[in-house]
Amino acid sequence: SLPLTRRQAWGRLFGICIEKTREAGGRSVEETAHLAGMESSAWAAIEAGYVPADPTQLRSMAGALECGYERIANLAQVCGDAWEQ
């Protein structure tokens, strides 16, 4: 269905942005997840297209990626809101 396809596409966009930011920092999934206080499987799910809505989780991700919280939060907001359109 179109809504599911849209959700998957926006989720994947979020995941790709997170993945590219992590790779630019030269860190593995395992290392970055550890820095964020997450399981590697949870980080991998995000890179695969899960968009977290929890500000605490987004803040820990931003810290692990060494990028601003606003950047991650805005990206999550745009990608999450797009699901509803």
CSV table of N, CA and C in Angstrom, one decimal:
chain,number,residue,atom,x,y,z
A,1,SER,N,0.8,-1.2,0.0
A,1,SER,CA,0.0,0.0,0.0
A,1,SER,C,0.9,1.2,0.0
A,2,LEU,N,0.3,2.3,-0.5
A,2,LEU,CA,1.1,3.6,-0.6
A,2,LEU,C,1.5,4.1,0.8
A,3,PRO,N,0.7,4.1,1.8
A,3,PRO,CA,1.1,4.6,3.1
A,3,PRO,C,2.3,3.8,3.7
A,4,LEU,N,2.3,2.5,3.5
A,4,LEU,CA,3.4,1.6,4.0
A,4,LEU,C,4.6,1.9,3.2
A,5,THR,N,4.5,2.0,1.9
A,5,THR,CA,5.7,2.3,1.1
A,5,THR,C,6.3,3.7,1.4
A,6,ARG,N,5.4,4.7,1.7
A,6,ARG,CA,5.9,6.0,2.1
A,6,ARG,C,6.6,5.9,3.4
A,7,ARG,N,6.0,5.2,4.3
A,7,ARG,CA,6.7,5.1,5.7
A,7,ARG,C,8.1,4.4,5.5
A,8,GLN,N,8.1,3.4,4.8
A,8,GLN,CA,9.4,2.7,4.6
A,8,GLN,C,10.4,3.6,3.9
A,9,ALA,N,10.0,4.3,2.9
A,9,ALA,CA,10.9,5.2,2.2
A,9,ALA,C,11.5,6.3,3.1
A,10,TRP,N,10.6,7.0,3.9
A,10,TRP,CA,11.1,8.0,4.8
A,10,TRP,C,11.9,7.4,6.0
A,11,GLY,N,11.6,6.2,6.4
A,11,GLY,CA,12.4,5.6,7.4
A,11,GLY,C,13.7,5.2,6.9
A,12,ARG,N,13.8,4.7,5.7
A,12,ARG,CA,15.1,4.4,5.1
A,12,ARG,C,15.9,5.6,4.9
A,13,LEU,N,15.3,6.7,4.5
A,13,LEU,CA,16.1,8.0,4.4
A,13,LEU,C,16.7,8.4,5.7
A,14,PHE,N,16.0,8.3,6.8
A,14,PHE,CA,16.5,8.6,8.1
A,14,PHE,C,17.7,7.6,8.4
A,15,GLY,N,17.5,6.3,8.1
A,15,GLY,CA,18.5,5.3,8.4
A,15,GLY,C,19.8,5.6,7.6
A,16,ILE,N,19.6,5.9,6.3
A,16,ILE,CA,20.8,6.2,5.5
A,16,ILE,C,21.6,7.4,6.0
A,17,CYS,N,20.9,8.5,6.4
A,17,CYS,CA,21.5,9.6,7.0
A,17,CYS,C,22.3,9.3,8.3
A,18,ILE,N,21.7,8.5,9.1
A,18,ILE,CA,22.4,8.1,10.3
A,18,ILE,C,23.6,7.2,10.0
A,19,GLU,N,23.4,6.3,9.1
A,19,GLU,CA,24.5,5.4,8.7
A,19,GLU,C,25.7,6.2,8.1
A,20,LYS,N,25.4,7.1,7.2
A,20,LYS,CA,26.5,7.9,6.6
A,20,LYS,C,27.2,8.8,7.6
A,21,THR,N,26.4,9.3,8.6
A,21,THR,CA,27.1,10.1,9.6
A,21,THR,C,28.0,9.3,10.5
A,22,ARG,N,27.5,8.1,10.8
A,22,ARG,CA,28.3,7.1,11.6
A,22,ARG,C,29.6,6.8,10.8
A,23,GLU,N,29.4,6.4,9.6
A,23,GLU,CA,30.6,6.0,8.8
A,23,GLU,C,31.6,7.2,8.6
A,24,ALA,N,31.1,8.4,8.5
A,24,ALA,CA,32.0,9.5,8.4
A,24,ALA,C,32.8,9.7,9.6
A,25,GLY,N,32.3,9.3,10.7
A,25,GLY,CA,33.1,9.3,12.0
A,25,GLY,C,34.0,8.2,12.2
A,26,GLY,N,34.0,7.2,11.2
A,26,GLY,CA,34.9,6.1,11.3
A,26,GLY,C,34.5,5.0,12.4
A,27,ARG,N,33.3,5.0,12.8
A,27,ARG,CA,32.9,4.0,13.8
A,27,ARG,C,32.0,2.9,13.3
A,28,SER,N,32.1,1.8,14.0
A,28,SER,CA,31.3,0.6,13.6
A,28,SER,C,29.9,0.8,14.3
A,29,VAL,N,29.0,0.0,13.9
A,29,VAL,CA,27.7,0.0,14.5
A,29,VAL,C,27.8,-0.4,16.0
A,30,GLU,N,28.6,-1.4,16.3
A,30,GLU,CA,28.8,-1.8,17.7
A,30,GLU,C,29.3,-0.7,18.5
A,31,GLU,N,30.4,0.0,18.1
A,31,GLU,CA,31.0,1.1,18.8
A,31,GLU,C,30.0,2.2,19.0
A,32,THR,N,29.3,2.6,18.0
A,32,THR,CA,28.4,3.7,18.1
A,32,THR,C,27.2,3.4,19.0
A,33,ALA,N,26.7,2.2,18.8
A,33,ALA,CA,25.6,1.8,19.7
A,33,ALA,C,26.0,1.9,21.2
A,34,HIS,N,27.2,1.3,21.5
A,34,HIS,CA,27.7,1.4,22.8
A,34,HIS,C,27.8,2.8,23.4
A,35,LEU,N,28.4,3.7,22.5
A,35,LEU,CA,28.5,5.1,23.0
A,35,LEU,C,27.1,5.7,23.2
A,36,ALA,N,26.1,5.3,22.5
A,36,ALA,CA,24.8,5.8,22.7
A,36,ALA,C,24.0,5.1,23.8
A,37,GLY,N,24.6,4.0,24.4
A,37,GLY,CA,23.9,3.3,25.4
A,37,GLY,C,22.8,2.4,24.9
A,38,MET,N,23.0,1.9,23.7
A,38,MET,CA,22.0,1.1,23.0
A,38,MET,C,22.6,-0.3,22.6
A,39,GLU,N,21.8,-1.2,22.4
A,39,GLU,CA,22.2,-2.5,21.8
A,39,GLU,C,22.5,-2.3,20.3
A,40,SER,N,23.5,-3.1,19.9
A,40,SER,CA,23.8,-3.0,18.4
A,40,SER,C,22.6,-3.3,17.5
A,41,SER,N,21.8,-4.2,18.0
A,41,SER,CA,20.6,-4.6,17.2
A,41,SER,C,19.6,-3.4,17.1
A,42,ALA,N,19.5,-2.6,18.1
A,42,ALA,CA,18.7,-1.4,18.1
A,42,ALA,C,19.2,-0.4,17.1
A,43,TRP,N,20.6,-0.2,17.2
A,43,TRP,CA,21.2,0.8,16.2
A,43,TRP,C,21.0,0.3,14.8
A,44,ALA,N,21.2,-1.0,14.6
A,44,ALA,CA,21.0,-1.6,13.2
A,44,ALA,C,19.6,-1.4,12.7
A,45,ALA,N,18.6,-1.5,13.6
A,45,ALA,CA,17.2,-1.3,13.2
A,45,ALA,C,17.0,0.2,12.8
A,46,ILE,N,17.6,1.1,13.5
A,46,ILE,CA,17.5,2.5,13.1
A,46,ILE,C,18.1,2.7,11.7
A,47,GLU,N,19.3,2.2,11.4
A,47,GLU,CA,19.9,2.3,10.1
A,47,GLU,C,19.1,1.6,9.1
A,48,ALA,N,18.3,0.6,9.5
A,48,ALA,CA,17.4,-0.1,8.5
A,48,ALA,C,16.1,0.6,8.3
A,49,GLY,N,15.8,1.7,9.0
A,49,GLY,CA,14.6,2.4,8.8
A,49,GLY,C,13.7,2.7,9.9
A,50,TYR,N,14.0,2.3,11.1
A,50,TYR,CA,13.2,2.6,12.3
A,50,TYR,C,13.5,4.1,12.7
A,51,VAL,N,12.5,4.9,12.9
A,51,VAL,CA,12.8,6.3,13.3
A,51,VAL,C,12.3,6.5,14.7
A,52,PRO,N,13.2,6.6,15.7
A,52,PRO,CA,12.8,6.8,17.1
A,52,PRO,C,12.2,8.1,17.3
A,53,ALA,N,11.2,8.2,18.2
A,53,ALA,CA,10.5,9.4,18.5
A,53,ALA,C,10.9,9.9,19.9
A,54,ASP,N,11.7,9.1,20.7
A,54,ASP,CA,12.0,9.5,22.0
A,54,ASP,C,13.2,10.5,22.0
A,55,PRO,N,13.0,11.7,22.5
A,55,PRO,CA,14.0,12.7,22.5
A,55,PRO,C,15.3,12.2,23.3
A,56,THR,N,15.1,11.4,24.3
A,56,THR,CA,16.3,11.0,25.1
A,56,THR,C,17.2,10.1,24.2
A,57,GLN,N,16.5,9.2,23.4
A,57,GLN,CA,17.2,8.3,22.5
A,57,GLN,C,17.9,9.1,21.4
A,58,LEU,N,17.2,10.1,20.9
A,58,LEU,CA,17.8,10.9,19.8
A,58,LEU,C,19.0,11.7,20.4
A,59,ARG,N,18.9,12.2,21.6
A,59,ARG,CA,20.0,12.9,22.2
A,59,ARG,C,21.2,12.0,22.4
A,60,SER,N,21.0,10.8,22.8
A,60,SER,CA,22.2,9.9,23.0
A,60,SER,C,22.8,9.5,21.6
A,61,MET,N,21.9,9.4,20.6
A,61,MET,CA,22.4,9.1,19.3
A,61,MET,C,23.3,10.3,18.8
A,62,ALA,N,22.8,11.5,19.0
A,62,ALA,CA,23.6,12.7,18.6
A,62,ALA,C,24.9,12.7,19.3
A,63,GLY,N,24.9,12.4,20.6
A,63,GLY,CA,26.2,12.4,21.3
A,63,GLY,C,27.2,11.3,20.7
A,64,ALA,N,26.6,10.2,20.4
A,64,ALA,CA,27.5,9.1,19.9
A,64,ALA,C,28.0,9.4,18.5
A,65,LEU,N,27.2,10.2,17.8
A,65,LEU,CA,27.6,10.6,16.4
A,65,LEU,C,28.4,11.8,16.4
A,66,GLU,N,28.5,12.5,17.5
A,66,GLU,CA,29.2,13.8,17.7
A,66,GLU,C,28.6,14.8,16.7
A,67,CYS,N,27.3,14.9,16.7
A,67,CYS,CA,26.7,15.9,15.9
A,67,CYS,C,25.6,16.5,16.7
A,68,GLY,N,25.1,17.6,16.3
A,68,GLY,CA,24.1,18.3,17.1
A,68,GLY,C,22.8,17.6,17.3
A,69,TYR,N,22.2,17.7,18.5
A,69,TYR,CA,20.9,17.1,18.7
A,69,TYR,C,19.9,17.6,17.8
A,70,GLU,N,19.9,18.9,17.5
A,70,GLU,CA,18.9,19.5,16.7
A,70,GLU,C,18.9,18.9,15.3
A,71,ARG,N,20.1,18.5,14.8
A,71,ARG,CA,20.1,17.9,13.5
A,71,ARG,C,19.4,16.6,13.4
A,72,ILE,N,19.7,15.7,14.4
A,72,ILE,CA,19.0,14.4,14.5
A,72,ILE,C,17.5,14.6,14.8
A,73,ALA,N,17.2,15.5,15.7
A,73,ALA,CA,15.8,15.6,16.1
A,73,ALA,C,15.0,16.2,14.9
A,74,ASN,N,15.5,17.1,14.2
A,74,ASN,CA,14.8,17.7,13.0
A,74,ASN,C,14.6,16.6,11.9
A,75,LEU,N,15.7,15.8,11.7
A,75,LEU,CA,15.6,14.8,10.7
A,75,LEU,C,14.5,13.7,11.1
A,76,ALA,N,14.5,13.4,12.4
A,76,ALA,CA,13.5,12.4,12.9
A,76,ALA,C,12.1,13.0,12.7
A,77,GLN,N,12.0,14.3,13.0
A,77,GLN,CA,10.7,15.0,12.9
A,77,GLN,C,10.2,15.0,11.5
A,78,VAL,N,11.0,15.4,10.5
A,78,VAL,CA,10.6,15.4,9.1
A,78,VAL,C,10.3,14.0,8.6
A,79,CYS,N,11.1,13.0,8.9
A,79,CYS,CA,10.8,11.7,8.5
A,79,CYS,C,9.6,11.1,9.1
A,80,GLY,N,9.4,11.3,10.4
A,80,GLY,CA,8.3,10.8,11.1
A,80,GLY,C,7.0,11.4,10.7
A,81,ASP,N,7.0,12.8,10.5
A,81,ASP,CA,5.8,13.5,10.1
A,81,ASP,C,5.4,13.1,8.7
A,82,ALA,N,6.3,12.8,7.9
A,82,ALA,CA,6.0,12.4,6.5
A,82,ALA,C,5.2,11.1,6.4
A,83,TRP,N,5.3,10.3,7.4
A,83,TRP,CA,4.5,9.0,7.5
A,83,TRP,C,3.0,9.3,7.5
A,84,GLU,N,2.7,10.4,8.1
A,84,GLU,CA,1.3,10.7,8.3
A,84,GLU,C,0.6,11.4,7.1
A,85,GLN,N,1.4,11.8,6.2
A,85,GLN,CA,0.9,12.6,5.0
A,85,GLN,C,0.4,11.7,3.9
